[in-house]
C-alpha cells in the first residue's frame, strides 16, 4: 500500500458515509473534484470498481462494500491514535462516538447533555441513536449504552442510571369499557399498544412475581417504534401500554393514566455505559463515564 492509498481510502469511506461526492467534500474540507479524482485513482490502481454511480445516488459496489467493512475499524483506530495525541495535553478532547438506545438518550443523557458540553468544551460527543445491540469495536464506537442485563461478559460496564421499572397503564376512558387486569394473562383479552425494535422484533411483554416469570405476545391496534407515541395513544384511550415508568409518572400522578399489574413489574438493572476491557480508556471516555456515573 502506498501513502496515497491511505488518503484515498479515507476519501472513499467519507463518500460512502455521506452518499455523495459533495457531502464527502464538505466533511473533508476539499473540492468535490478532488474527491472524485481520489476515488477514480483508487479504483484504477486496484483494478476494481468500488462505487456505483447514478444520476441520483452513489453506493458501494459489492467489492466496495467488502473493502469498507474491513477498512472501517482501521480508520477508527487511526482516528483514536490522533485523538490520543491531542489528549496528551491532559485535557479531555476529541470526538467521542457512542451507540445509545432512544430510551437511554431521553431518560438518562438528555437531562445532563448541556452541562456536559459546558464542562468539556473540547469533546465532540457523537451519539448514534439505535435500539439494537451493537458491537462497539466493529461499529467504530468508543463505547455504548445499554441495559445492564443485555451486556456481554467481556465488556467493562459502569452504571449511569438508576434502577428502572416498567408500568402497564391505560386511560380512565379505556377502563370504563374494559375491566382492570388482575393477572398478566388477563391481557390476552385487552387491546395492547406494542413496541417494535429497530431490528423489526416486536417486544413481548415480560412480567415477574415471587419467582414466576411470564412472557406474553400481546395483541392490539398499534405497533410503533417510538415510546412517546405509545404513551399518547394510551392517554387517548386506544389501549394499554407497557412503558418505562419514567415516561408516564406525571400522567399517573395527575390521573391521566391508571396503573395496573404494578406488583408484576419489579425494578431491574438500569442503563450502563460499556466498552471493551482490552482497550485503553481514553480521557474523553473517562470524563463521560465519571460525569454520568449513577449516584453522582
PDB file of N, CA, C and O in Angstrom, residues 43-83:
ATOM      1  N   UNK A  43      -9.687   3.318  -7.640  1.00  0.00           N
ATOM      2  CA  UNK A  43     -10.280   2.257  -8.460  1.00  0.00           C
ATOM      3  C   UNK A  43      -9.337   1.823  -9.567  1.00  0.00           C
ATOM      4  O   UNK A  43      -9.207   0.630  -9.863  1.00  0.00           O
ATOM      5  N   UNK A  44      -8.665   2.780 -10.167  1.00  0.00           N
ATOM      6  CA  UNK A  44      -7.737   2.466 -11.257  1.00  0.00           C
ATOM      7  C   UNK A  44      -6.557   1.652 -10.765  1.00  0.00           C
ATOM      8  O   UNK A  44      -6.153   0.659 -11.397  1.00  0.00           O
ATOM      9  N   UNK A  45      -6.006   2.040  -9.621  1.00  0.00           N
ATOM     10  CA  UNK A  45      -4.835   1.326  -9.101  1.00  0.00           C
ATOM     11  C   UNK A  45      -5.182  -0.072  -8.605  1.00  0.00           C
ATOM     12  O   UNK A  45      -4.376  -0.999  -8.706  1.00  0.00           O
ATOM     13  N   UNK A  46      -6.414  -0.249  -8.082  1.00  0.00           N
ATOM     14  CA  UNK A  46      -6.834  -1.567  -7.591  1.00  0.00           C
ATOM     15  C   UNK A  46      -7.410  -2.429  -8.709  1.00  0.00           C
ATOM     16  O   UNK A  46      -7.513  -3.654  -8.559  1.00  0.00           O
ATOM     17  N   UNK A  47      -7.838  -1.789  -9.793  1.00  0.00           N
ATOM     18  CA  UNK A  47      -8.408  -2.537 -10.907  1.00  0.00           C
ATOM     19  C   UNK A  47      -9.799  -3.066 -10.632  1.00  0.00           C
ATOM     20  O   UNK A  47     -10.191  -4.096 -11.200  1.00  0.00           O
ATOM     21  N   UNK A  48     -10.550  -2.394  -9.777  1.00  0.00           N
ATOM     22  CA  UNK A  48     -11.900  -2.853  -9.446  1.00  0.00           C
ATOM     23  C   UNK A  48     -12.772  -1.626  -9.180  1.00  0.00           C
ATOM     24  O   UNK A  48     -12.306  -0.609  -8.644  1.00  0.00           O
ATOM     25  N   UNK A  49     -14.032  -1.717  -9.561  1.00  0.00           N
ATOM     26  CA  UNK A  49     -14.960  -0.626  -9.321  1.00  0.00           C
ATOM     27  C   UNK A  49     -15.477  -0.703  -7.897  1.00  0.00           C
ATOM     28  O   UNK A  49     -15.993  -1.738  -7.457  1.00  0.00           O
ATOM     29  N   UNK A  50     -15.368   0.411  -7.171  1.00  0.00           N
ATOM     30  CA  UNK A  50     -15.735   0.434  -5.757  1.00  0.00           C
ATOM     31  C   UNK A  50     -17.058   1.147  -5.482  1.00  0.00           C
ATOM     32  O   UNK A  50     -17.707   0.875  -4.474  1.00  0.00           O
ATOM     33  N   UNK A  51     -17.445   2.056  -6.363  1.00  0.00           N
ATOM     34  CA  UNK A  51     -18.686   2.803  -6.186  1.00  0.00           C
ATOM     35  C   UNK A  51     -19.550   2.682  -7.431  1.00  0.00           C
ATOM     36  O   UNK A  51     -19.049   2.734  -8.557  1.00  0.00           O
ATOM     37  N   UNK A  52     -20.849   2.530  -7.206  1.00  0.00           N
ATOM     38  CA  UNK A  52     -21.819   2.517  -8.291  1.00  0.00           C
ATOM     39  C   UNK A  52     -22.446   3.905  -8.359  1.00  0.00           C
ATOM     40  O   UNK A  52     -23.064   4.369  -7.403  1.00  0.00           O
ATOM     41  N   UNK A  53     -22.271   4.590  -9.487  1.00  0.00           N
ATOM     42  CA  UNK A  53     -22.721   5.971  -9.627  1.00  0.00           C
ATOM     43  C   UNK A  53     -23.929   6.043 -10.540  1.00  0.00           C
ATOM     44  O   UNK A  53     -23.926   5.480 -11.636  1.00  0.00           O
ATOM     45  N   UNK A  54     -24.977   6.741 -10.090  1.00  0.00           N
ATOM     46  CA  UNK A  54     -26.116   7.055 -10.940  1.00  0.00           C
ATOM     47  C   UNK A  54     -26.345   8.557 -10.855  1.00  0.00           C
ATOM     48  O   UNK A  54     -25.665   9.261 -10.101  1.00  0.00           O
ATOM     49  N   UNK A  55     -27.300   9.049 -11.613  1.00  0.00           N
ATOM     50  CA  UNK A  55     -27.591  10.484 -11.558  1.00  0.00           C
ATOM     51  C   UNK A  55     -28.194  10.891 -10.219  1.00  0.00           C
ATOM     52  O   UNK A  55     -28.181  12.071  -9.866  1.00  0.00           O
ATOM     53  N   UNK A  56     -28.724   9.911  -9.468  1.00  0.00           N
ATOM     54  CA  UNK A  56     -29.418  10.240  -8.221  1.00  0.00           C
ATOM     55  C   UNK A  56     -28.672   9.817  -6.964  1.00  0.00           C
ATOM     56  O   UNK A  56     -28.912  10.368  -5.894  1.00  0.00           O
ATOM     57  N   UNK A  57     -27.804   8.824  -7.073  1.00  0.00           N
ATOM     58  CA  UNK A  57     -27.181   8.328  -5.855  1.00  0.00           C
ATOM     59  C   UNK A  57     -25.828   7.692  -6.141  1.00  0.00           C
ATOM     60  O   UNK A  57     -25.497   7.383  -7.288  1.00  0.00           O
ATOM     61  N   UNK A  58     -25.071   7.514  -5.074  1.00  0.00           N
ATOM     62  CA  UNK A  58     -23.787   6.825  -5.107  1.00  0.00           C
ATOM     63  C   UNK A  58     -23.803   5.799  -3.991  1.00  0.00           C
ATOM     64  O   UNK A  58     -24.126   6.120  -2.848  1.00  0.00           O
ATOM     65  N   UNK A  59     -23.455   4.560  -4.318  1.00  0.00           N
ATOM     66  CA  UNK A  59     -23.462   3.489  -3.320  1.00  0.00           C
ATOM     67  C   UNK A  59     -22.294   2.549  -3.603  1.00  0.00           C
ATOM     68  O   UNK A  59     -21.860   2.404  -4.754  1.00  0.00           O
ATOM     69  N   UNK A  60     -21.768   1.888  -2.571  1.00  0.00           N
ATOM     70  CA  UNK A  60     -20.670   0.951  -2.778  1.00  0.00           C
ATOM     71  C   UNK A  60     -21.118  -0.241  -3.630  1.00  0.00           C
ATOM     72  O   UNK A  60     -22.242  -0.728  -3.507  1.00  0.00           O
ATOM     73  N   UNK A  61     -20.229  -0.704  -4.509  1.00  0.00           N
ATOM     74  CA  UNK A  61     -20.450  -1.970  -5.193  1.00  0.00           C
ATOM     75  C   UNK A  61     -20.225  -3.093  -4.193  1.00  0.00           C
ATOM     76  O   UNK A  61     -19.843  -2.855  -3.040  1.00  0.00           O
ATOM     77  N   UNK A  62     -20.417  -4.319  -4.613  1.00  0.00           N
ATOM     78  CA  UNK A  62     -20.179  -5.448  -3.705  1.00  0.00           C
ATOM     79  C   UNK A  62     -18.733  -5.460  -3.244  1.00  0.00           C
ATOM     80  O   UNK A  62     -18.445  -5.667  -2.055  1.00  0.00           O
ATOM     81  N   UNK A  63     -17.800  -5.222  -4.183  1.00  0.00           N
ATOM     82  CA  UNK A  63     -16.382  -5.184  -3.816  1.00  0.00           C
ATOM     83  C   UNK A  63     -16.095  -3.997  -2.901  1.00  0.00           C
ATOM     84  O   UNK A  63     -15.326  -4.102  -1.935  1.00  0.00           O
ATOM     85  N   UNK A  64     -16.729  -2.849  -3.182  1.00  0.00           N
ATOM     86  CA  UNK A  64     -16.539  -1.675  -2.342  1.00  0.00           C
ATOM     87  C   UNK A  64     -17.065  -1.872  -0.936  1.00  0.00           C
ATOM     88  O   UNK A  64     -16.442  -1.444   0.040  1.00  0.00           O
ATOM     89  N   UNK A  65     -18.220  -2.538  -0.822  1.00  0.00           N
ATOM     90  CA  UNK A  65     -18.804  -2.797   0.497  1.00  0.00           C
ATOM     91  C   UNK A  65     -17.905  -3.703   1.327  1.00  0.00           C
ATOM     92  O   UNK A  65     -17.724  -3.494   2.534  1.00  0.00           O
ATOM     93  N   UNK A  66     -17.324  -4.728   0.680  1.00  0.00           N
ATOM     94  CA  UNK A  66     -16.416  -5.630   1.408  1.00  0.00           C
ATOM     95  C   UNK A  66     -15.177  -4.881   1.871  1.00  0.00           C
ATOM     96  O   UNK A  66     -14.703  -5.075   3.002  1.00  0.00           O
ATOM     97  N   UNK A  67     -14.643  -4.023   0.998  1.00  0.00           N
ATOM     98  CA  UNK A  67     -13.467  -3.243   1.371  1.00  0.00           C
ATOM     99  C   UNK A  67     -13.775  -2.312   2.535  1.00  0.00           C
ATOM    100  O   UNK A  67     -13.002  -2.221   3.504  1.00  0.00           O
ATOM    101  N   UNK A  68     -14.911  -1.617   2.473  1.00  0.00           N
ATOM    102  CA  UNK A  68     -15.277  -0.680   3.529  1.00  0.00           C
ATOM    103  C   UNK A  68     -15.513  -1.378   4.859  1.00  0.00           C
ATOM    104  O   UNK A  68     -15.188  -0.837   5.918  1.00  0.00           O
ATOM    105  N   UNK A  69     -16.076  -2.576   4.819  1.00  0.00           N
ATOM    106  CA  UNK A  69     -16.326  -3.328   6.055  1.00  0.00           C
ATOM    107  C   UNK A  69     -15.013  -3.631   6.771  1.00  0.00           C
ATOM    108  O   UNK A  69     -14.932  -3.549   7.998  1.00  0.00           O
ATOM    109  N   UNK A  70     -13.985  -4.000   5.996  1.00  0.00           N
ATOM    110  CA  UNK A  70     -12.674  -4.281   6.584  1.00  0.00           C
ATOM    111  C   UNK A  70     -11.947  -2.984   6.944  1.00  0.00           C
ATOM    112  O   UNK A  70     -11.131  -2.950   7.872  1.00  0.00           O
ATOM    113  N   UNK A  71     -12.222  -1.926   6.211  1.00  0.00           N
ATOM    114  CA  UNK A  71     -11.498  -0.670   6.365  1.00  0.00           C
ATOM    115  C   UNK A  71     -11.953   0.133   7.569  1.00  0.00           C
ATOM    116  O   UNK A  71     -11.134   0.789   8.237  1.00  0.00           O
ATOM    117  N   UNK A  72     -13.249   0.079   7.889  1.00  0.00           N
ATOM    118  CA  UNK A  72     -13.823   0.967   8.906  1.00  0.00           C
ATOM    119  C   UNK A  72     -13.125   0.857  10.272  1.00  0.00           C
ATOM    120  O   UNK A  72     -12.778   1.889  10.873  1.00  0.00           O
ATOM    121  N   UNK A  73     -12.888  -0.364  10.803  1.00  0.00           N
ATOM    122  CA  UNK A  73     -12.194  -0.426  12.099  1.00  0.00           C
ATOM    123  C   UNK A  73     -10.791   0.167  12.054  1.00  0.00           C
ATOM    124  O   UNK A  73     -10.351   0.796  13.011  1.00  0.00           O
ATOM    125  N   UNK A  74     -10.082  -0.023  10.919  1.00  0.00           N
ATOM    126  CA  UNK A  74      -8.727   0.517  10.814  1.00  0.00           C
ATOM    127  C   UNK A  74      -8.733   2.042  10.833  1.00  0.00           C
ATOM    128  O   UNK A  74      -7.908   2.677  11.503  1.00  0.00           O
ATOM    129  N   UNK A  75      -9.664   2.660  10.098  1.00  0.00           N
ATOM    130  CA  UNK A  75      -9.756   4.118  10.107  1.00  0.00           C
ATOM    131  C   UNK A  75     -10.148   4.638  11.488  1.00  0.00           C
ATOM    132  O   UNK A  75      -9.674   5.701  11.918  1.00  0.00           O
ATOM    133  N   UNK A  76     -10.995   3.885  12.184  1.00  0.00           N
ATOM    134  CA  UNK A  76     -11.376   4.295  13.543  1.00  0.00           C
ATOM    135  C   UNK A  76     -10.173   4.278  14.470  1.00  0.00           C
ATOM    136  O   UNK A  76     -10.007   5.154  15.320  1.00  0.00           O
ATOM    137  N   UNK A  77      -9.309   3.265  14.305  1.00  0.00           N
ATOM    138  CA  UNK A  77      -8.108   3.191  15.133  1.00  0.00           C
ATOM    139  C   UNK A  77      -7.167   4.348  14.829  1.00  0.00           C
ATOM    140  O   UNK A  77      -6.514   4.886  15.731  1.00  0.00           O
ATOM    141  N   UNK A  78      -7.075   4.748  13.565  1.00  0.00           N
ATOM    142  CA  UNK A  78      -6.248   5.902  13.204  1.00  0.00           C
ATOM    143  C   UNK A  78      -6.797   7.157  13.871  1.00  0.00           C
ATOM    144  O   UNK A  78      -6.049   7.973  14.422  1.00  0.00           O
ATOM    145  N   UNK A  79      -8.133   7.325  13.819  1.00  0.00           N
ATOM    146  CA  UNK A  79      -8.751   8.480  14.475  1.00  0.00           C
ATOM    147  C   UNK A  79      -8.436   8.489  15.963  1.00  0.00           C
ATOM    148  O   UNK A  79      -8.134   9.540  16.543  1.00  0.00           O
ATOM    149  N   UNK A  80      -8.509   7.316  16.587  1.00  0.00           N
ATOM    150  CA  UNK A  80      -8.235   7.245  18.028  1.00  0.00           C
ATOM    151  C   UNK A  80      -6.774   7.576  18.315  1.00  0.00           C
ATOM    152  O   UNK A  80      -6.461   8.200  19.336  1.00  0.00           O
ATOM    153  N   UNK A  81      -5.860   7.129  17.453  1.00  0.00           N
ATOM    154  CA  UNK A  81      -4.445   7.434  17.654  1.00  0.00           C
ATOM    155  C   UNK A  81      -4.206   8.935  17.610  1.00  0.00           C
ATOM    156  O   UNK A  81      -3.457   9.498  18.427  1.00  0.00           O
ATOM    157  N   UNK A  82      -4.859   9.619  16.657  1.00  0.00           N
ATOM    158  CA  UNK A  82      -4.721  11.070  16.563  1.00  0.00           C
ATOM    159  C   UNK A  82      -5.321  11.759  17.779  1.00  0.00           C
ATOM    160  O   UNK A  82      -4.757  12.722  18.315  1.00  0.00           O
ATOM    161  N   UNK A  83      -6.481  11.253  18.227  1.00  0.00           N
ATOM    162  CA  UNK A  83      -7.132  11.864  19.392  1.00  0.00           C
ATOM    163  C   UNK A  83      -6.316  11.633  20.657  1.00  0.00           C
ATOM    164  O   UNK A  83      -6.260  12.480  21.549  1.00  0.00           O
TER     165      UNK A  83
END
